[in-house]
PDB file of C-alpha atoms in Angstrom:
ATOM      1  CA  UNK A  14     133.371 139.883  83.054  1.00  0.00           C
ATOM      2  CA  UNK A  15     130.276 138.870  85.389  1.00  0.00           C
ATOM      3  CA  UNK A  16     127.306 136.817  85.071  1.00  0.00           C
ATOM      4  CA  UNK A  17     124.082 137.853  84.130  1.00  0.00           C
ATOM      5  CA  UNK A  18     121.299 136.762  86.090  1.00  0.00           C
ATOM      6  CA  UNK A  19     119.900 135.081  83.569  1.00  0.00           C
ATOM      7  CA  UNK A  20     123.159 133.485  82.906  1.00  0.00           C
ATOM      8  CA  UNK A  21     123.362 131.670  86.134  1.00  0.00           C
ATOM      9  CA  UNK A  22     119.456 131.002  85.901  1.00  0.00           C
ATOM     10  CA  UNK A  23     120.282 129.494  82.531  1.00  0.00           C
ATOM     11  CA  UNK A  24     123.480 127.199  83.570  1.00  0.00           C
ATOM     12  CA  UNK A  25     121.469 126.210  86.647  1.00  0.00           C
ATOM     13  CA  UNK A  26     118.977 125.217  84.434  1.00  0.00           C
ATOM     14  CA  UNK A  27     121.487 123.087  81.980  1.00  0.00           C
ATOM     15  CA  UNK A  28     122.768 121.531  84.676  1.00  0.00           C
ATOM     16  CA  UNK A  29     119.614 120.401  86.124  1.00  0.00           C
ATOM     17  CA  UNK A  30     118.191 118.974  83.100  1.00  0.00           C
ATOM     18  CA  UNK A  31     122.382 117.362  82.142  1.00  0.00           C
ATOM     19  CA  UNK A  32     121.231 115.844  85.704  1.00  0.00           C
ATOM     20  CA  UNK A  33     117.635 114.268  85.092  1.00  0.00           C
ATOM     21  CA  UNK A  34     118.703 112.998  82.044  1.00  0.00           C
ATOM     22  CA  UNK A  35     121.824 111.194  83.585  1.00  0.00           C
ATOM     23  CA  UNK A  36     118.983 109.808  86.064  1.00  0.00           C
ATOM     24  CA  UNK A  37     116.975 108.509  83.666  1.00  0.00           C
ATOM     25  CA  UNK A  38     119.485 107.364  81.609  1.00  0.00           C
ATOM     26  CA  UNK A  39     120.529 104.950  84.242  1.00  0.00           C
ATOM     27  CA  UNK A  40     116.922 103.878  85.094  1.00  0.00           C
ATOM     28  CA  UNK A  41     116.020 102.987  81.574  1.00  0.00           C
ATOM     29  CA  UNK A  42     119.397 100.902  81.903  1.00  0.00           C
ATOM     30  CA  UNK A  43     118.177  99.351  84.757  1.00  0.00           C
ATOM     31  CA  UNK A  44     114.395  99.002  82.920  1.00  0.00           C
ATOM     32  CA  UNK A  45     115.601  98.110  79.553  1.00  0.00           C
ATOM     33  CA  UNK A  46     119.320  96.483  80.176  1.00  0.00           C
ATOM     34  CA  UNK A  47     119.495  94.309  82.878  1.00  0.00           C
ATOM     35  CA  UNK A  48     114.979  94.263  83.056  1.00  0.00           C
ATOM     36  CA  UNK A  49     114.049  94.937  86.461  1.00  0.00           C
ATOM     37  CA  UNK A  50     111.547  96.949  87.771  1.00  0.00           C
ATOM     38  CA  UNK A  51     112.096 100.576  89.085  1.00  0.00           C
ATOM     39  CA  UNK A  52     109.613 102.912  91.944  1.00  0.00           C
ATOM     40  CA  UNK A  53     110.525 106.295  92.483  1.00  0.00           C
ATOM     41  CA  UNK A  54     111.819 106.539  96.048  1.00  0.00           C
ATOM     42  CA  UNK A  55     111.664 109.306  98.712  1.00  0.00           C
ATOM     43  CA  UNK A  56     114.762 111.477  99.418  1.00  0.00           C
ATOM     44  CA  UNK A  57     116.117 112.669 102.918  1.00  0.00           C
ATOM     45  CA  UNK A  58     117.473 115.964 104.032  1.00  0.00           C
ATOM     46  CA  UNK A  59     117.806 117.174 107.645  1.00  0.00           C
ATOM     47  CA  UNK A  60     115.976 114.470 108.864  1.00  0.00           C
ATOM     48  CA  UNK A  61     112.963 114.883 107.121  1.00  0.00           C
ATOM     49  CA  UNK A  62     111.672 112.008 104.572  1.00  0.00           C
ATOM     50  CA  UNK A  63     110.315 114.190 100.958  1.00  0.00           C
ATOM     51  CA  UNK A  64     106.982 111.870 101.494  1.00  0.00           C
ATOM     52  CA  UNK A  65     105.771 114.343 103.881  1.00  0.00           C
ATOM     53  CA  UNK A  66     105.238 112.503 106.474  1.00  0.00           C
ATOM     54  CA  UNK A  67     106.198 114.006 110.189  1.00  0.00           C
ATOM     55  CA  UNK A  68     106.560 110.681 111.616  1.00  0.00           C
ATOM     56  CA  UNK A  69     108.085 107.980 108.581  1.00  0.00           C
ATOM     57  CA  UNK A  70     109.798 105.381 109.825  1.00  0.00           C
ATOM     58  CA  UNK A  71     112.602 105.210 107.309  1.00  0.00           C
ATOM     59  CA  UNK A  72     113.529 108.995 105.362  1.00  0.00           C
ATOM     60  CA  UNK A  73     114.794 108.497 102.557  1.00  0.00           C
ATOM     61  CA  UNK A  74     114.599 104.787 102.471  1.00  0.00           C
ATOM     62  CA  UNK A  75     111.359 104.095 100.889  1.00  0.00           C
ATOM     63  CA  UNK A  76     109.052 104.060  97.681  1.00  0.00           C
ATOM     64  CA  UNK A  77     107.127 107.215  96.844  1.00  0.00           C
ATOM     65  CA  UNK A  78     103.745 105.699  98.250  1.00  0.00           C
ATOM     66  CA  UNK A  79     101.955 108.104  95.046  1.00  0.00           C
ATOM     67  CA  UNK A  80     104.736 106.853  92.511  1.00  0.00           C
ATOM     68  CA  UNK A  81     103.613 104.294  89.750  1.00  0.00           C
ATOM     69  CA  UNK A  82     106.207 101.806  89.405  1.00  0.00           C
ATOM     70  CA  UNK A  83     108.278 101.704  86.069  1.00  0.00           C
ATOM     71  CA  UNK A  84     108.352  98.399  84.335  1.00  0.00           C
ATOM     72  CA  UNK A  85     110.781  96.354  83.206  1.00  0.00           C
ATOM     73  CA  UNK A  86     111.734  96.790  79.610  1.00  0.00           C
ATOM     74  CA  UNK A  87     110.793 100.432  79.973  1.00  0.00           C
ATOM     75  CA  UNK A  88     112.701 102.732  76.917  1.00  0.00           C
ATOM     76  CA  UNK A  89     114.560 105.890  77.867  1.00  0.00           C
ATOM     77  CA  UNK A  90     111.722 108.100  76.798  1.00  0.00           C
ATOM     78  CA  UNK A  91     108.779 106.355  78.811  1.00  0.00           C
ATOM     79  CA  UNK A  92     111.061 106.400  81.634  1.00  0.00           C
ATOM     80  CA  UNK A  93     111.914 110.107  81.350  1.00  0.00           C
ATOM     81  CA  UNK A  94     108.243 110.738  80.929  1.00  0.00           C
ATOM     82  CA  UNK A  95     107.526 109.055  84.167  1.00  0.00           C
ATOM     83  CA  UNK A  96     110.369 110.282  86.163  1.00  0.00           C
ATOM     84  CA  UNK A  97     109.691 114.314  84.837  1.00  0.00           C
ATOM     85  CA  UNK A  98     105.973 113.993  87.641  1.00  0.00           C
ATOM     86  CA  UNK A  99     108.851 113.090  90.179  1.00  0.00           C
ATOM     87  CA  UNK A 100     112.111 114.904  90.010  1.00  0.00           C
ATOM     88  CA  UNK A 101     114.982 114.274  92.016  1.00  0.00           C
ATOM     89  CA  UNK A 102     113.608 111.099  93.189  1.00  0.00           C
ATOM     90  CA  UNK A 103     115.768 108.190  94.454  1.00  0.00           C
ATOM     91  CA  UNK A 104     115.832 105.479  91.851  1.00  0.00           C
ATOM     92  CA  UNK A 105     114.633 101.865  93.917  1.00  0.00           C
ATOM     93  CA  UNK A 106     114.126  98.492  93.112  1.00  0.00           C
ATOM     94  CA  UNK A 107     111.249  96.180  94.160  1.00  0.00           C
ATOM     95  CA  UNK A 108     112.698  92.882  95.620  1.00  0.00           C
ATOM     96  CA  UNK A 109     111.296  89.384  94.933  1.00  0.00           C
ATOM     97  CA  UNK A 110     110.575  89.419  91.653  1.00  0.00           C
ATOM     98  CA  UNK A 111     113.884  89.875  89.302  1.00  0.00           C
ATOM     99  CA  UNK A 112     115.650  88.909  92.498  1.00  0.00           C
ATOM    100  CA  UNK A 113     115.931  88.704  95.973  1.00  0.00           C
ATOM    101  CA  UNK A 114     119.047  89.742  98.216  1.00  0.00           C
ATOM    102  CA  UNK A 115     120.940  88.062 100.983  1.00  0.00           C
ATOM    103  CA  UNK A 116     122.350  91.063 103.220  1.00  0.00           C
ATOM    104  CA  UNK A 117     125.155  90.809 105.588  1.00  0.00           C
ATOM    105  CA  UNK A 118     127.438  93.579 107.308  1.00  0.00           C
ATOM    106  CA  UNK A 119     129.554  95.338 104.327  1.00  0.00           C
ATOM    107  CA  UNK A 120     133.071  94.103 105.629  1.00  0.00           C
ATOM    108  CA  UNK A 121     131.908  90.582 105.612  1.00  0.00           C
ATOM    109  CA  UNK A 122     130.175  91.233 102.268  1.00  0.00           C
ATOM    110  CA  UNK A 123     133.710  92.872 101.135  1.00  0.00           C
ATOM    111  CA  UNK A 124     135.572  89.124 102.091  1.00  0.00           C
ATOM    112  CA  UNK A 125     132.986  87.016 100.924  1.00  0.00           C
ATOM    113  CA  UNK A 126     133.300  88.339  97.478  1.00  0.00           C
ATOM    114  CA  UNK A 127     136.804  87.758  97.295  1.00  0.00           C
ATOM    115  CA  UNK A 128     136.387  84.385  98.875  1.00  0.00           C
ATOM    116  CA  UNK A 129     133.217  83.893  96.101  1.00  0.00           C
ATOM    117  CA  UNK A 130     135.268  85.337  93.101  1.00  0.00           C
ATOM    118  CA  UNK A 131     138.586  83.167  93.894  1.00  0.00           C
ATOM    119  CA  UNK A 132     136.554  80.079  93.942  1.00  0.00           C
ATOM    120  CA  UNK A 133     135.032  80.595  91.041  1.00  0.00           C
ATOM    121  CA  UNK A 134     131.145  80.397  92.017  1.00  0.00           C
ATOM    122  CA  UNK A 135     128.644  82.330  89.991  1.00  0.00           C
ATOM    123  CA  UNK A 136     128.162  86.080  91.228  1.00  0.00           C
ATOM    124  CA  UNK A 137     125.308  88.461  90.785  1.00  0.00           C
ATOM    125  CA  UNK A 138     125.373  92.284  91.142  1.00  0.00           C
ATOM    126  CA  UNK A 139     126.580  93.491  94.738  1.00  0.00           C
ATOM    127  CA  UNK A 140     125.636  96.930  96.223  1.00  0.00           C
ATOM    128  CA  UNK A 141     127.405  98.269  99.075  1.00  0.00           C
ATOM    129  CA  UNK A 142     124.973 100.749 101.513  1.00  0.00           C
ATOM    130  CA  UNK A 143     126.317 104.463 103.290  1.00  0.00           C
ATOM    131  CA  UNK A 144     124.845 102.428 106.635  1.00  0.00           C
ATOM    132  CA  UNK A 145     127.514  99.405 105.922  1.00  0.00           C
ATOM    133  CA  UNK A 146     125.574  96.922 105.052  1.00  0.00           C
ATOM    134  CA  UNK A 147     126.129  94.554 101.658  1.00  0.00           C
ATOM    135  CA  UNK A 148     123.640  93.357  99.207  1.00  0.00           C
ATOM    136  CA  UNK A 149     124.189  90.130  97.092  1.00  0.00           C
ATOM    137  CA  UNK A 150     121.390  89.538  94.086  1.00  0.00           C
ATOM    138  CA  UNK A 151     120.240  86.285  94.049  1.00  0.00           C
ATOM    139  CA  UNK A 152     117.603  83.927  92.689  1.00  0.00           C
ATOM    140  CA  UNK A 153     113.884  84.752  93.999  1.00  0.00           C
ATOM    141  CA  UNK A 154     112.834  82.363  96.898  1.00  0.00           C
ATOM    142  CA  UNK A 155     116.175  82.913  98.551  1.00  0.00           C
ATOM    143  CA  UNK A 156     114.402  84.915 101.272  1.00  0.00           C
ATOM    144  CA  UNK A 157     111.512  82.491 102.223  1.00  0.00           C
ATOM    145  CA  UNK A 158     114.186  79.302 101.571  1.00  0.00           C
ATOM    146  CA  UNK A 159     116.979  80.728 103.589  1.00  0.00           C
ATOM    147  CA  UNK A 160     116.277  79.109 107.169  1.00  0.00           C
ATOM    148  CA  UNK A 161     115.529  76.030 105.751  1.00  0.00           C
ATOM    149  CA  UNK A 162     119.060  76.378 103.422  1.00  0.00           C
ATOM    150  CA  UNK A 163     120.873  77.467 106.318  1.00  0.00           C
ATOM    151  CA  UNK A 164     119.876  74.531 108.452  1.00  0.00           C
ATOM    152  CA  UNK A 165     121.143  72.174 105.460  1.00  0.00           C
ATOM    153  CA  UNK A 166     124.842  73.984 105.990  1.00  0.00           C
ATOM    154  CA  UNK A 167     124.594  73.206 109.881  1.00  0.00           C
ATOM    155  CA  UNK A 168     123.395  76.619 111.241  1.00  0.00           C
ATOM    156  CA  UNK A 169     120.597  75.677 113.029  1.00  0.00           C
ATOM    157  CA  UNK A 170     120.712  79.200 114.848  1.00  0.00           C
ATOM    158  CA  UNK A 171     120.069  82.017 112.164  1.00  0.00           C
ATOM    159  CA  UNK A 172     119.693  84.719 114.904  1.00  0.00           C
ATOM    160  CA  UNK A 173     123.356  84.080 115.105  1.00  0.00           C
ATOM    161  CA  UNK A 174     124.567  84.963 111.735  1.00  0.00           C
ATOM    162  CA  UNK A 175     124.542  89.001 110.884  1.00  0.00           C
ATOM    163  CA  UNK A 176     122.708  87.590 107.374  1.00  0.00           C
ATOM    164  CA  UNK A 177     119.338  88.041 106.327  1.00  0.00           C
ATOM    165  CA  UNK A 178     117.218  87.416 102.996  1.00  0.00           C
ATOM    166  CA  UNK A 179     115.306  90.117 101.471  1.00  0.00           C
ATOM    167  CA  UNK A 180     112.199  89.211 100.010  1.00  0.00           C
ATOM    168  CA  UNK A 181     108.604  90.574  97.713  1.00  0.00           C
ATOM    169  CA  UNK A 182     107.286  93.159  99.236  1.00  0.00           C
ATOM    170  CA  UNK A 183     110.833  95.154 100.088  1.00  0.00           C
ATOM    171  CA  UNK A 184     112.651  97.620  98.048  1.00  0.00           C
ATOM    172  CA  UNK A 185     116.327  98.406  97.984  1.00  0.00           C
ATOM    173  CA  UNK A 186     117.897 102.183  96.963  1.00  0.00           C
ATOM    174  CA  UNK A 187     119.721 101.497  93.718  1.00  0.00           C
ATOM    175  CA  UNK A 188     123.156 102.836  92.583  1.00  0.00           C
ATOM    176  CA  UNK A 189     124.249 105.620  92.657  1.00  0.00           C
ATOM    177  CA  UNK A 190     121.371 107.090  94.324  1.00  0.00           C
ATOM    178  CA  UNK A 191     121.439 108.633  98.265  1.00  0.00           C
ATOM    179  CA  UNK A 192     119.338 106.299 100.914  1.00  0.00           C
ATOM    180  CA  UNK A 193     118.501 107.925 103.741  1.00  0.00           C
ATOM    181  CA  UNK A 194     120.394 111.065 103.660  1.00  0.00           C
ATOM    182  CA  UNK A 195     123.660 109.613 104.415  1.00  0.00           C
ATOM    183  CA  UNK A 196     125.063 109.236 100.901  1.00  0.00           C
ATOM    184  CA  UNK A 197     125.103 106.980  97.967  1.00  0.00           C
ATOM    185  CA  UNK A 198     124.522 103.579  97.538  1.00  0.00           C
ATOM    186  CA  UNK A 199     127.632 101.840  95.688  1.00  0.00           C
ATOM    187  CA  UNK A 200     128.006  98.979  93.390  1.00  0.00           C
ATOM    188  CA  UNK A 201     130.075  96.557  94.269  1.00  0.00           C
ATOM    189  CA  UNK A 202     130.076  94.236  91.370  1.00  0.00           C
ATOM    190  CA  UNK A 203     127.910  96.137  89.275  1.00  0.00           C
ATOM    191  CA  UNK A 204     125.238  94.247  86.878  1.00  0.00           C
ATOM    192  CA  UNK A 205     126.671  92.247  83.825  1.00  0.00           C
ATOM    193  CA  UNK A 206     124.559  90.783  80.955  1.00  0.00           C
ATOM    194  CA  UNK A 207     125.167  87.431  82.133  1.00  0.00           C
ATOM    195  CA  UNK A 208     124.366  87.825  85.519  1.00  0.00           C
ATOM    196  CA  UNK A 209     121.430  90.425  85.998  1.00  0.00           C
ATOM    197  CA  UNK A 210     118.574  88.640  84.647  1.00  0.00           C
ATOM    198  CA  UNK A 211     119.570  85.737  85.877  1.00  0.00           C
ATOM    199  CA  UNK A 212     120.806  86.143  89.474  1.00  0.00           C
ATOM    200  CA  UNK A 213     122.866  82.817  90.941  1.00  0.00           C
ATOM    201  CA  UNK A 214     120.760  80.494  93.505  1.00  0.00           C
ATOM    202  CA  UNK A 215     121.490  81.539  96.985  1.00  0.00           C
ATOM    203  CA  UNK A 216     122.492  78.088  98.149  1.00  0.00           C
ATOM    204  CA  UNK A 217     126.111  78.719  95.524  1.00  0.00           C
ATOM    205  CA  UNK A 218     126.660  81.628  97.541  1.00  0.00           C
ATOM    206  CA  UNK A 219     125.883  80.923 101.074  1.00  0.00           C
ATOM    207  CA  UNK A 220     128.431  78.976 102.717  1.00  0.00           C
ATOM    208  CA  UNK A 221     130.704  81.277 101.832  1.00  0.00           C
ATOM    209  CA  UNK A 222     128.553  83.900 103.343  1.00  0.00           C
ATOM    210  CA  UNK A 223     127.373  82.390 106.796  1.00  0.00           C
ATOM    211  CA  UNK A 224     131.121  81.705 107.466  1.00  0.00           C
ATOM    212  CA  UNK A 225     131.992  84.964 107.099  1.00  0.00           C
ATOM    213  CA  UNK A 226     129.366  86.827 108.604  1.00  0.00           C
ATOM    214  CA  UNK A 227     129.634  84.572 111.409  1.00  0.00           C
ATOM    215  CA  UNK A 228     133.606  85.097 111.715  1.00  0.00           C
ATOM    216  CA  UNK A 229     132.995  88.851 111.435  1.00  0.00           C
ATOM    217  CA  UNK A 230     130.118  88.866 114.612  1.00  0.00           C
ATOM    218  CA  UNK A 231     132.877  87.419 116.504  1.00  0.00           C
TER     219      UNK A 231
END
């Protein structure tokens, strides 16, 4: 036996709303759980960024410039009230003020973590990027301390490690939502009570890092 048309309209319909409220679900676990801030972000398809704008430098990779943000500590059904004016957005996460990130290549992220977990050292959440790069949570002020940090662990050339800190004012695309167009961001280590809100200091974490971002460059 077929289908009605309205049948299909009506599963197509279920499964869009199963969808938005999986989406909000995990925001208001991102809000409420592990209390960061969340922006609705742009989406990508074909090239072409959903902000509408013919030349954006980064589709798909960027706050809705029109969408409030979402605070931390936001329930389930203020986030789902927010996120219903922007459907289908990608979820993202202002940087600098729950935490910042120190970013390095994703195979060298992929060793360091093993290196970081067999010795021991405190670890934050990690996110893993479709362009192959890695993102470690940290404390905030990682990004404005990090030359200064590196220096301290003898690399007095930064330029030469594939590592950078991610301060206020940027925004990474959260798990498990699609940056860019080219597929979804993973977790890594995914958040943890113990860890989320309170993100290790960057200075636990990098020696490990710049030693293996620098053996990967070469």
């Amino acid at each position: 036996m077929g289908f009605t048309i309205g049948g299909i309209r009506e599963i197509r319909s279920g499964t869009r709303r199963r969808g938005r409220l999986a989406e909000c679900t995990t925001v208001a676990e991102f809000t409420g759980l592990w209390g960061w801030d969340v922006v609705p972000g742009a989406r990508a398809a074909g090239g072409a960024c959903s902000c509408g704008r013919p030349d954006c430098a980064a589709p798909g990779a960027h706050p809705l410039d029109f969408a409030p943000l979402v605070p931390a500590g936001a329930t389930l059904d203020e986030v789902s009230k927010a996120w219903s004016e922007f459907p289908g957005a990608s979820v993202m996460l202002p940087v600098g003020r729950a935490f910042d990130v120190l970013e390095v290549s994703e195979p060298a992220g992929r060793l360091a973590l093993v290196r970081l977990e067999r010795m021991g050292l405190p670890l934050g959440p990690v996110t893993a990027t479709p362009d192959g790069r890695a993102h470690f949570f940290v404390a905030p002020g990682a990004a404005a301390d990090l030359p200064r940090l590196l220096y301290r662990l003898g690399w007095d050339d930064p330029a030469a490690l594939d590592l950078r800190g991610l301060g206020p004012g940027t925004h990474i695309t959260a798990p498990p939502s699609d940056r860019g167009g080219l597929g979804p961001v993973r977790w890594l280590r995914p958040p943890a009570l113990d860890s989320a809100s309170r993100p290790p200091a960057a200075r636990l974490l990098l020696g490990a890092l710049a030693y293996v971002a620098h053996r990967s460059r070469g």
